[in-house]
XYZ file of C-alpha atoms in Angstrom:
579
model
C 124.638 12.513 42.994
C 122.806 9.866 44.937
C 123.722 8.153 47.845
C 122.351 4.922 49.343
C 123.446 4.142 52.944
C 122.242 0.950 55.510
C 122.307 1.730 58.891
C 123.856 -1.510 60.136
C 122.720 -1.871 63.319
C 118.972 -1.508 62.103
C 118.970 -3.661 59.086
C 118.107 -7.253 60.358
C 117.511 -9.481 56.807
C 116.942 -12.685 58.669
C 113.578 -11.134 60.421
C 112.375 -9.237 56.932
C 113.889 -11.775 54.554
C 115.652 -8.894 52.439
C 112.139 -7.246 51.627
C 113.918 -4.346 50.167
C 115.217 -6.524 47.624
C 112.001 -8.165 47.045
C 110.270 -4.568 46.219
C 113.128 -3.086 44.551
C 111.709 -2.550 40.809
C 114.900 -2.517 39.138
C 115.703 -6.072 40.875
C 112.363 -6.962 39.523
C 113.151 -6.439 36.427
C 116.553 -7.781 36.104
C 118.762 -5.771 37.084
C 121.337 -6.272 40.530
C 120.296 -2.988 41.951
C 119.947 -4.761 45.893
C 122.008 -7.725 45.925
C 123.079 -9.852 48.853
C 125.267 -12.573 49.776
C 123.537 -15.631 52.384
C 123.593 -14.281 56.005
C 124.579 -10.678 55.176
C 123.574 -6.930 54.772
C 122.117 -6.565 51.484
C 124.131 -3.611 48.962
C 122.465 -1.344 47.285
C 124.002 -0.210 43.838
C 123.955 3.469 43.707
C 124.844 3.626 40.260
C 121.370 1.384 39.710
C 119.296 2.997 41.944
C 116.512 5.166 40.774
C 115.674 7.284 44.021
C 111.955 5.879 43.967
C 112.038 5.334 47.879
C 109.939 2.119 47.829
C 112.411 -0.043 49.834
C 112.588 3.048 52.662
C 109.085 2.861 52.535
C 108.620 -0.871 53.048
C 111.891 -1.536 55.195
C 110.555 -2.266 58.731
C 113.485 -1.103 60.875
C 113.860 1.926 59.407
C 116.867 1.275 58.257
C 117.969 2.616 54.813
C 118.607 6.231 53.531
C 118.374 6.800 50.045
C 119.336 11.134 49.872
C 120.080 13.451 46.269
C 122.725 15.114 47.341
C 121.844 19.287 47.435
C 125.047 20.007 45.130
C 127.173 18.985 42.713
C 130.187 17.439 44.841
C 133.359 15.682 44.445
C 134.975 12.082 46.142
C 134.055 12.099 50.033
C 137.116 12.634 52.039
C 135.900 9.516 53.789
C 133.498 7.017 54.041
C 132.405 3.914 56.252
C 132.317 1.334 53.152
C 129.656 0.368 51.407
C 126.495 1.743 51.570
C 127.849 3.696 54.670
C 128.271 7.272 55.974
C 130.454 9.640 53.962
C 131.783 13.103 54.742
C 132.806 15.824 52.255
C 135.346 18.534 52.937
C 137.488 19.308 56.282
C 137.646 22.211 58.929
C 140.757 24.228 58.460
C 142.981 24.556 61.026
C 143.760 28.410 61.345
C 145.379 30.892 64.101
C 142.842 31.078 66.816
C 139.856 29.354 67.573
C 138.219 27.618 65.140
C 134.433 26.487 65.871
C 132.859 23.760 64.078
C 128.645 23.894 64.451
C 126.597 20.952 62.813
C 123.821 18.199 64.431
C 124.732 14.665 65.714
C 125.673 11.811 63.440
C 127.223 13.981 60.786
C 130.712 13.340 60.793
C 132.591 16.630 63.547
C 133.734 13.932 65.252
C 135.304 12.137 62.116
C 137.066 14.829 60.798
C 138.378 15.978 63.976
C 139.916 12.951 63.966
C 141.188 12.705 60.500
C 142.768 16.103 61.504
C 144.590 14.903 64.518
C 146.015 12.159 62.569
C 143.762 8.988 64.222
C 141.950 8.317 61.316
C 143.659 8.019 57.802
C 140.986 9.037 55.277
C 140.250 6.818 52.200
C 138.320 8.912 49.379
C 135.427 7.080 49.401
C 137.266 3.975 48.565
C 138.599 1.019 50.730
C 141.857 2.564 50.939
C 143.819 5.479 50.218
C 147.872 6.266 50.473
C 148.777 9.736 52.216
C 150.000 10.295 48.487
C 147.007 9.469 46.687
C 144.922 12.064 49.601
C 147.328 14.887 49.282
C 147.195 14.978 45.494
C 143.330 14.829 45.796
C 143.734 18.123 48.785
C 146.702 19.455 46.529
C 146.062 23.783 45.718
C 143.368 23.435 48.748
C 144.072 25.614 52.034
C 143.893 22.262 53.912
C 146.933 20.398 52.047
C 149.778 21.614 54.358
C 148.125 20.455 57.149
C 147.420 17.236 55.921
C 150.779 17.039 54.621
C 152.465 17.658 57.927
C 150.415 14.993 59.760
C 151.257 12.262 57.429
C 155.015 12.723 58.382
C 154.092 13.068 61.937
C 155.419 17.162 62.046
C 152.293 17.848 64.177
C 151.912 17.900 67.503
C 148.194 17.692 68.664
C 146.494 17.336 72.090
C 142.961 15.916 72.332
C 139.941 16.381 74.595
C 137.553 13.960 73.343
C 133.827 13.802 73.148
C 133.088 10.412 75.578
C 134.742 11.689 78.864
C 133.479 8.422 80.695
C 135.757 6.226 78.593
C 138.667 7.605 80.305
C 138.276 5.819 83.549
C 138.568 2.580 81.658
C 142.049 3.413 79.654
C 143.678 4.931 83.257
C 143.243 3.412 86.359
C 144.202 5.635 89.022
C 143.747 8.945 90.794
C 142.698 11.902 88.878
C 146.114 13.800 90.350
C 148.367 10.556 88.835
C 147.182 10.905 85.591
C 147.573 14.509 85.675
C 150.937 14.181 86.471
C 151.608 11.675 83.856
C 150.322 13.624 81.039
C 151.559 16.944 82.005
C 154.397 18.091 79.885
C 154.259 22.170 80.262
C 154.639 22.188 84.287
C 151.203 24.223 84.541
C 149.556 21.728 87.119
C 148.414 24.046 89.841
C 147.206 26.492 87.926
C 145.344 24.118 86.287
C 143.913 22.977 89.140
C 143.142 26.013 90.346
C 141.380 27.112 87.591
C 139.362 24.120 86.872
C 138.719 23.793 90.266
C 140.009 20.499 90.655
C 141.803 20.722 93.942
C 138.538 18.836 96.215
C 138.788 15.966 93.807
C 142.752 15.273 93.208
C 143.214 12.382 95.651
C 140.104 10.499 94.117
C 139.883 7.883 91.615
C 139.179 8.719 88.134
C 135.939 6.057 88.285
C 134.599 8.254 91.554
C 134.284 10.879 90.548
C 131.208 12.638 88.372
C 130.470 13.371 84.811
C 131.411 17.212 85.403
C 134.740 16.817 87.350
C 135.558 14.313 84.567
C 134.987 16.527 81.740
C 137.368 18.956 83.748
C 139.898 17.089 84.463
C 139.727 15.687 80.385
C 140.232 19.503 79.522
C 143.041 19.646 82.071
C 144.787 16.995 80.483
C 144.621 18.792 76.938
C 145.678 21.937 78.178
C 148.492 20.520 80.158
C 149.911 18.956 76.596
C 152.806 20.900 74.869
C 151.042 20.918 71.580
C 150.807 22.812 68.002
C 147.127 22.120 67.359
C 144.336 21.517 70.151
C 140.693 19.992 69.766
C 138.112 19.924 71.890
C 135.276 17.592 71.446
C 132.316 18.883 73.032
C 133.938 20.615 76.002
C 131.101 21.831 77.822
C 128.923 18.522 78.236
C 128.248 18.204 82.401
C 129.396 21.908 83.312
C 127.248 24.477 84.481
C 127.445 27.940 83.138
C 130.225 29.809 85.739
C 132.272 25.941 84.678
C 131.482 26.631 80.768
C 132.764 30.721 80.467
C 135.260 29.503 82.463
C 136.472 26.562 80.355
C 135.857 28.950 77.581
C 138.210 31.458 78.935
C 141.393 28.788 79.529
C 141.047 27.473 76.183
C 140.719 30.916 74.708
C 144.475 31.817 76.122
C 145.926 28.603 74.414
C 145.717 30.334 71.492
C 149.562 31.900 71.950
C 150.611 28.324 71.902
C 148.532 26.783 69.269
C 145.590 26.595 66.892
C 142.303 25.325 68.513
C 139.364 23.030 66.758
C 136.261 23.180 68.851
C 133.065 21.431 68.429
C 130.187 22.860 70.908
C 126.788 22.617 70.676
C 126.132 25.718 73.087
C 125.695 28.555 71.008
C 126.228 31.229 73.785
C 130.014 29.411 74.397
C 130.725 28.882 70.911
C 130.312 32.539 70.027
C 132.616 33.101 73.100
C 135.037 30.873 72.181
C 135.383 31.000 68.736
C 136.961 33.903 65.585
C 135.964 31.268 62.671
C 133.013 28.431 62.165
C 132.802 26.113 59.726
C 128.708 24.808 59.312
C 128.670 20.815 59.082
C 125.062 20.030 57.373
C 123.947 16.630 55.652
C 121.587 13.977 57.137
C 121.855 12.205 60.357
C 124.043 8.957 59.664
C 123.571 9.195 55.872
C 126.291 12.205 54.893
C 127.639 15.391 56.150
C 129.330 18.774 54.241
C 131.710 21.144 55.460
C 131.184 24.503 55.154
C 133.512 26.963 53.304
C 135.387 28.779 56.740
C 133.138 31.818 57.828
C 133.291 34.912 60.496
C 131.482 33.514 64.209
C 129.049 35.869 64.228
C 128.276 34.749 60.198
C 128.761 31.340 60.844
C 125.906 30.692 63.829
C 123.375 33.322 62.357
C 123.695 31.045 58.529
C 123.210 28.394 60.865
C 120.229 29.352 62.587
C 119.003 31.043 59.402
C 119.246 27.204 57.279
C 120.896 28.441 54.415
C 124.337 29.189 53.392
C 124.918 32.093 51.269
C 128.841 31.641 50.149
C 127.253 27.588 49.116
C 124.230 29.172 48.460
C 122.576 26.178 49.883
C 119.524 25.957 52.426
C 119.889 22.676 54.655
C 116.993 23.299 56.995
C 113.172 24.712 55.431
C 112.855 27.503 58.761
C 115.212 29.681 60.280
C 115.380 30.010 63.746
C 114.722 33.584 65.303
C 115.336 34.469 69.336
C 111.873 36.750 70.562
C 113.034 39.888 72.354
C 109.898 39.101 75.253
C 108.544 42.234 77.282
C 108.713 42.100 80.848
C 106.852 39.450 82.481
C 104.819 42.146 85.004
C 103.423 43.701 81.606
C 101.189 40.171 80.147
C 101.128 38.813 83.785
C 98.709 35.637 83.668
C 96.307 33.956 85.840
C 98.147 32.039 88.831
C 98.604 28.300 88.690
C 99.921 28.000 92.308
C 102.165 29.849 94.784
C 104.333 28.483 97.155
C 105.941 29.332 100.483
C 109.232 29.944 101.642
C 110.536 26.411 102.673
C 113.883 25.127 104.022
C 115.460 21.588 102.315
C 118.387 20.463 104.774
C 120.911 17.559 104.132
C 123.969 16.340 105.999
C 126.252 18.794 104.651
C 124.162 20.927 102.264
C 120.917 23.237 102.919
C 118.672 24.942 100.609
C 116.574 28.300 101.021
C 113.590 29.031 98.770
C 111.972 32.411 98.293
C 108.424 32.072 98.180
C 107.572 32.462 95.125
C 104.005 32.129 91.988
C 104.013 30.586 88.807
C 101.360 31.323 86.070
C 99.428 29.624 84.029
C 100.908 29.206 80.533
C 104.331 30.187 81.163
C 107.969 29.022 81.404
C 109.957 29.380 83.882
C 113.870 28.855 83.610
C 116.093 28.175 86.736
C 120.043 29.084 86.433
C 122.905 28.549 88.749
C 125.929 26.947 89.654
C 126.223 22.891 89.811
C 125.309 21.433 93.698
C 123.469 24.421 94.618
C 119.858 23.157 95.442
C 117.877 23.379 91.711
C 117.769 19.796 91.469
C 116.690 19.429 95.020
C 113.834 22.552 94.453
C 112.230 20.985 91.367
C 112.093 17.273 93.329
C 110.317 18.807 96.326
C 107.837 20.924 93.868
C 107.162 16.890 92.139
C 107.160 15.730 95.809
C 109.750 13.530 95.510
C 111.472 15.121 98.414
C 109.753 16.745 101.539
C 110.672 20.216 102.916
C 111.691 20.288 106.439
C 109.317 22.972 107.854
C 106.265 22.871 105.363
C 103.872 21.015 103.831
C 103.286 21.317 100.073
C 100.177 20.109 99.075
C 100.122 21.305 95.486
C 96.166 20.056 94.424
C 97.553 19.990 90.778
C 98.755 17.302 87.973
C 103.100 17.281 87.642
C 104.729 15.791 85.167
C 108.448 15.296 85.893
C 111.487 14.744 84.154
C 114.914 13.845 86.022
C 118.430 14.772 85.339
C 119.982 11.973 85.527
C 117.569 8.751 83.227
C 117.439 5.657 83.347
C 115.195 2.754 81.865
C 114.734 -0.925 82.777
C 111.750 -1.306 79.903
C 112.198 -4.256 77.767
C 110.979 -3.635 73.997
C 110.851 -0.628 71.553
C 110.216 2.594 71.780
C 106.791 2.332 70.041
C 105.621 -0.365 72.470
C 107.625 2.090 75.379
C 105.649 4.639 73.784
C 102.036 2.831 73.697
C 102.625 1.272 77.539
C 103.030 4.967 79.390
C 99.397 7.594 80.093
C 99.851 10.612 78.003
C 97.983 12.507 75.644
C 97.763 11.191 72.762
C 96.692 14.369 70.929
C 99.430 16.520 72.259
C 101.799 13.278 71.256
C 100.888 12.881 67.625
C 100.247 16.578 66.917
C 103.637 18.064 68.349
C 105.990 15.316 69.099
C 105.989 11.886 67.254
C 107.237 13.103 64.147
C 110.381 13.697 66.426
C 110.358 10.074 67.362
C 109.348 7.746 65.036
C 112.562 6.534 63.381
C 113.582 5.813 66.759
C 110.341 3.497 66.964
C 112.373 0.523 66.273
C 114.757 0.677 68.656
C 114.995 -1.029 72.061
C 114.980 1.225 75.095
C 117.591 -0.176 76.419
C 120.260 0.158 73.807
C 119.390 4.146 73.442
C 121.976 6.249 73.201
C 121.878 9.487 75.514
C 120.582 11.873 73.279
C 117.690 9.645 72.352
C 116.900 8.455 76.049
C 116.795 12.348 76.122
C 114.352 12.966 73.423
C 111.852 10.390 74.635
C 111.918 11.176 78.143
C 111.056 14.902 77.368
C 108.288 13.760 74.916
C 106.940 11.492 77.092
C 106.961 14.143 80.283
C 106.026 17.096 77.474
C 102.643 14.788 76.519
C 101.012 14.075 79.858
C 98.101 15.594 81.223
C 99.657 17.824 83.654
C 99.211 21.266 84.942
C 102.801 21.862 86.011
C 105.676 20.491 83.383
C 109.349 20.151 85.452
C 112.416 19.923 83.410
C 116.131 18.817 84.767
C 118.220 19.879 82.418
C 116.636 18.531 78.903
C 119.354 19.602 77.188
C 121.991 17.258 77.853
C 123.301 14.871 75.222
C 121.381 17.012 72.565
C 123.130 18.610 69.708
C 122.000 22.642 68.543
C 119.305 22.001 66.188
C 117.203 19.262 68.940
C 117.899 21.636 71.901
C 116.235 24.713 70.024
C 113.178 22.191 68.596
C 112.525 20.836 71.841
C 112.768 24.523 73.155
C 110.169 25.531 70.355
C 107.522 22.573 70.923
C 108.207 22.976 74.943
C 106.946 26.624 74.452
C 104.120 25.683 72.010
C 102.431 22.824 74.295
C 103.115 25.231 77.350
C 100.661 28.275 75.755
C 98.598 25.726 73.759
C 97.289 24.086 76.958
C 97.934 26.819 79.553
C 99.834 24.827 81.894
C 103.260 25.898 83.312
C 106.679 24.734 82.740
C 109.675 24.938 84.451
C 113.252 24.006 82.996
C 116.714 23.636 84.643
C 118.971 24.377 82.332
C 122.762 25.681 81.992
C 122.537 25.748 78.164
C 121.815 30.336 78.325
C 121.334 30.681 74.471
C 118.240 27.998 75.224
C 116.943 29.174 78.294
C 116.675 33.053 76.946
C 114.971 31.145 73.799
C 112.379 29.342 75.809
C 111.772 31.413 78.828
C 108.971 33.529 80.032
C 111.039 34.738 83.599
C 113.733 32.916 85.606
C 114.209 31.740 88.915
C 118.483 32.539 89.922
C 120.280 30.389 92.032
C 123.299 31.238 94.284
C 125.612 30.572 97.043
C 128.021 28.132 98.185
C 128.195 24.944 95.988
C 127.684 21.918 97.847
C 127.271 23.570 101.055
C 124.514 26.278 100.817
C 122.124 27.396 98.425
C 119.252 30.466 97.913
C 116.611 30.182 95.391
C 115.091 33.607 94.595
C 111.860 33.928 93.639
C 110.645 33.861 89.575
C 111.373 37.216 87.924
C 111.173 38.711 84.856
C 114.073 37.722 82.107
C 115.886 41.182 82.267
C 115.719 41.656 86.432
C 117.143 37.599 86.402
C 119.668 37.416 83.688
C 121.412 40.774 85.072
C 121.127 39.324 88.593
C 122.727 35.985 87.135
C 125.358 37.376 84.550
C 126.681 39.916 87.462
C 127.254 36.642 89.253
C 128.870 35.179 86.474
C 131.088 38.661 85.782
C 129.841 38.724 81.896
C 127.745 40.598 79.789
C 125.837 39.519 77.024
C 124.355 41.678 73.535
C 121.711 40.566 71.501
C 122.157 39.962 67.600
C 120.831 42.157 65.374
C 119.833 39.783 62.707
C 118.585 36.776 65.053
C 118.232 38.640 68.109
C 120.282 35.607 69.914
C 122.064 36.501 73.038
C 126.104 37.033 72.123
C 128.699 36.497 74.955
C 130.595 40.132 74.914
C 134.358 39.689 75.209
C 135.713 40.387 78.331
C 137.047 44.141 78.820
C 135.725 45.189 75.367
C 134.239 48.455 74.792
C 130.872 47.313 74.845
C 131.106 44.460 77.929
C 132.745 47.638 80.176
C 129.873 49.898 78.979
C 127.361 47.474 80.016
C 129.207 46.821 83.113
C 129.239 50.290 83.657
C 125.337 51.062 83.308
C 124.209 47.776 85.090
C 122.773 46.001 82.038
C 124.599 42.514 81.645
C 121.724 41.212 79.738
C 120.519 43.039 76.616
C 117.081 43.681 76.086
């Protein structure tokens, strides 16, 4: 089966003059295989089309797909007309928590909302009847469900994936629209919980990305509902804010079935007794996977193949490196640094003096507002200490948390206007970027103002590499590339690199030792000095009251259930992190 898809807000005919059709050979000789009407998107006949690739080749925006499917498959549950994105299959709403794991662009978010009843899925066609789709579902495990929300016998409560949209649909304080959507009477607990309390008597518009996403989850929880989904629940959160989350939505589970999509592999592990896999091609299709066991689920994924579909969707697996303790390879030092003092109006950070080596990475965990934002600006001298002087004779390269971009153009000419190396570019990163080449800075989404910004900062002559949270906006499979080709350019060019990150599946994947933040939030905060993995993650996780095992097969690091056999034994012996 072959599929043809435009991605419509590539494809601009007036500035190529349809040169796909032009090259096409089965428009050359005769036949209507790319067609298009005066003004418009040209259509490519699937039925016509040969697979030879020439008009992806030639099409200067990058903007067509032509894919083989990997199987034998039936209708799409839904697709975005002609020449558009399709998915195949559904997630099955069960008892418990059901996990869905799958890249960007490939359609969670569609059938999350085909499942919730806010989008009526048409079979591929330009419209189906709730009839026509339950005869199609009809001896599948997914037809009563479908059956019950086309006569409205469901009721679901939704935390959805773009948290900063809410401010726009409510306008009011974040305690007024709690109150308005609260139909259980479990407010304050809630709010207690969530930690919401500092923040009820603001507006919804000022207030941050991370007390929005809480207060969205609030919202869902507070609904009197049959079937819960959760879009993403984690995005802005640090880790103590994730388990957390993880926990409350975890104890739902007497009152309804849950649908989670996550891209933190550590929480979704947590969270979840079933995953369904959700592989395809960015913006072109997407499958859903038969329903599998967690642990079964995320180790298929990682491993790229499916063995109930017996189907491989990536060409690598990815495996987690069990690293000896950083004392035992210790490496030449790049610089060392005092103890210094950062002090604001109302908040005050302590640093631990403290080395970093040549050709390592260094990961920094802790809370939100606790000073590692503030620590990695004074290291790229953005900020001053109050009672030293850091001259640091050595090249930084420095990427921010929060990005933002006044370049006009593409991301090519973006690209070609900034210093870096050009080697280290086009040997370990451009492949990553080019079909983004086209584009116009400005009209990046997050994700991809996220990719360039760590290429760019990853490709510069540098000797020290800082990283605020490069994680964010990225789905599983980009986190644990970038994670791969941020630990291949560190040792390749024996320069150091440190990463803030609250993502722990990523930071156990990329990190040499870890610097552990504590404290007060927003008030006071101590950064202890780099350590090795083990000594930091069991100084951390005791914070955090959790204990994590490692995999057998992948050797990932899995979130032990709370007062299970094996998270009390660990308690017991002092080993929250398993080596």
């Amino acid at each position: 089966m072959r599929i043809a898809v435009i991605d419509k807000k590539k494809c601009q005919p007036k500035k190529c003059g349809y040169i796909c059709e032009k090259v096409c050979p089965g428009v050359r000789m005769g036949d209507e295989t790319i067609t298009h009407e005066d003004t418009n998107i040209p259509v490519i006949s699937e039925e016509l089309c040969t697979g030879c690739g020439i008009c992806v080749k030639k099409c200067p925006y990058n903007a067509i797909s032509i894919v083989n499917l990997p199987e034998e498959l039936e209708r799409p549950v839904h697709q975005y007309g002609v020449n558009g994105f399709r998915l195949f299959g559904l997630p099955v709403p069960k008892e418990g928590v059901v996990g869905i794991i799958g890249p960007n662009g490939i359609g969670k978010t569609t059938a999350l909302r085909i499942l919730s009843g806010q989008l009526v899925p048409n079979l591929g066609k330009e419209h189906a009847d709730w009839d026509e789709i339950i005869e199609y579902h009809r001896g599948k495990e997914i037809q009563k469900h479908l059956e019950k929300i086309s006569k409205g016998e469901i009721v679901v409560s939704i935390k959805p994936q773009n948290v900063d949209l809410i401010p726009k649909h409510f306008d009011g304080t974040v305690e007024e629209l709690l109150k308005k959507t609260n139909d259980i009477g479990n407010i304050e607990l809630l709010v207690e919980k969530l930690e919401l309390g500092g923040i009820l008597k603001r507006r919804l518009d000022e207030i941050s990305g991370g007390e929005l996403q809480r207060v969205a989850i609030a919202v869902a929880l507070g609904k009197d509902a049959q079937l819960y989904f959760f879009d993403e629940p984690t995005s802005y959160l640090d880790v103590k804010q994730r388990l957390v989350t993880a926990k409350i939505i975890r104890e739902i589970v007497e009152r309804g079935s849950v649908l989670v999509v996550e891209h933190d592999l550590a929480v979704l592990d947590y969270l979840s007794d079933n995953i369904h896999v959700v592989y395809g091609k960015e913006g072109v299709y997407g499958i859903v996977s038969g329903l599998k066991g967690v642990r079964v689920g995320i180790n298929e994924f990682l491993d790229g193949y499916l063995k109930a579909e017996n189907m491989r969707f990536r060409d690598h697996s990815i495996k987690f490196e069990v690293k000896p303790p950083a004392d035992e390879w210790k490496g030449e030092s790049l610089i060392t640094f005092p103890h210094f003092r950062k002090t604001y109006e109302s908040f005050v950070l302590d640093v631990s003096e403290g080395e970093i080596r040549k050709g390592e990475v260094i990961g920094i965990l802790g809370p939100n507002a606790i000073g590692k934002s503030t620590f990695m600006k004074v290291l790229a001298g953005v900020e001053k200490p109050d009672d030293v002087s850091l001259s640091m004779k050595i090249k930084i390269a420095y990427k921010p948390q929060y990005l933002t971009s006044n370049f006009e153009g593409s991301v090519e000419e973006f690209i070609d206007s900034v210093d870096i190396n050009r080697e280290i570019f086009d040997t370990y990163l451009k492949n990553d970027l080019v079909a983004l080449y086209p584009k116009q800075v400005q009209e990046l989404s997050g994700g991809e103002l996220q990719r360039v910004a760590i290429a760019i900062t990853m490709a510069k002559e540098c000797d020290l590499c800082l990283l605020d949270e490069p994680s964010a906006f990225l789905d599983v499979e980009q986190r644990l590339r970038f994670a791969d080709l941020i630990r291949k350019i560190t040792e390749k060019t024996e320069r150091s690199t440190i990463v803030i990150d609250h993502d722990i599946t990523l930071q156990d994947y990329i990190s040499d030792r870890l610097m552990v933040f504590d404290g007060i939030p927003g008030k006071r905060g101590l950064a202890h000095a780099p350590e090795s993995m083990e000594s930091g993650m069991n100084k951390f996780l005791k914070i955090m009251d959790i204990t994590y095992r490692r995999d057998p097969e992948t050797g990932r690091p899995r979130a032990n259930k709370p007062g299970s056999q094996k998270d009390m034994e660990q308690k017991k012996s002092g080993k929250y992190y398993y080596v």
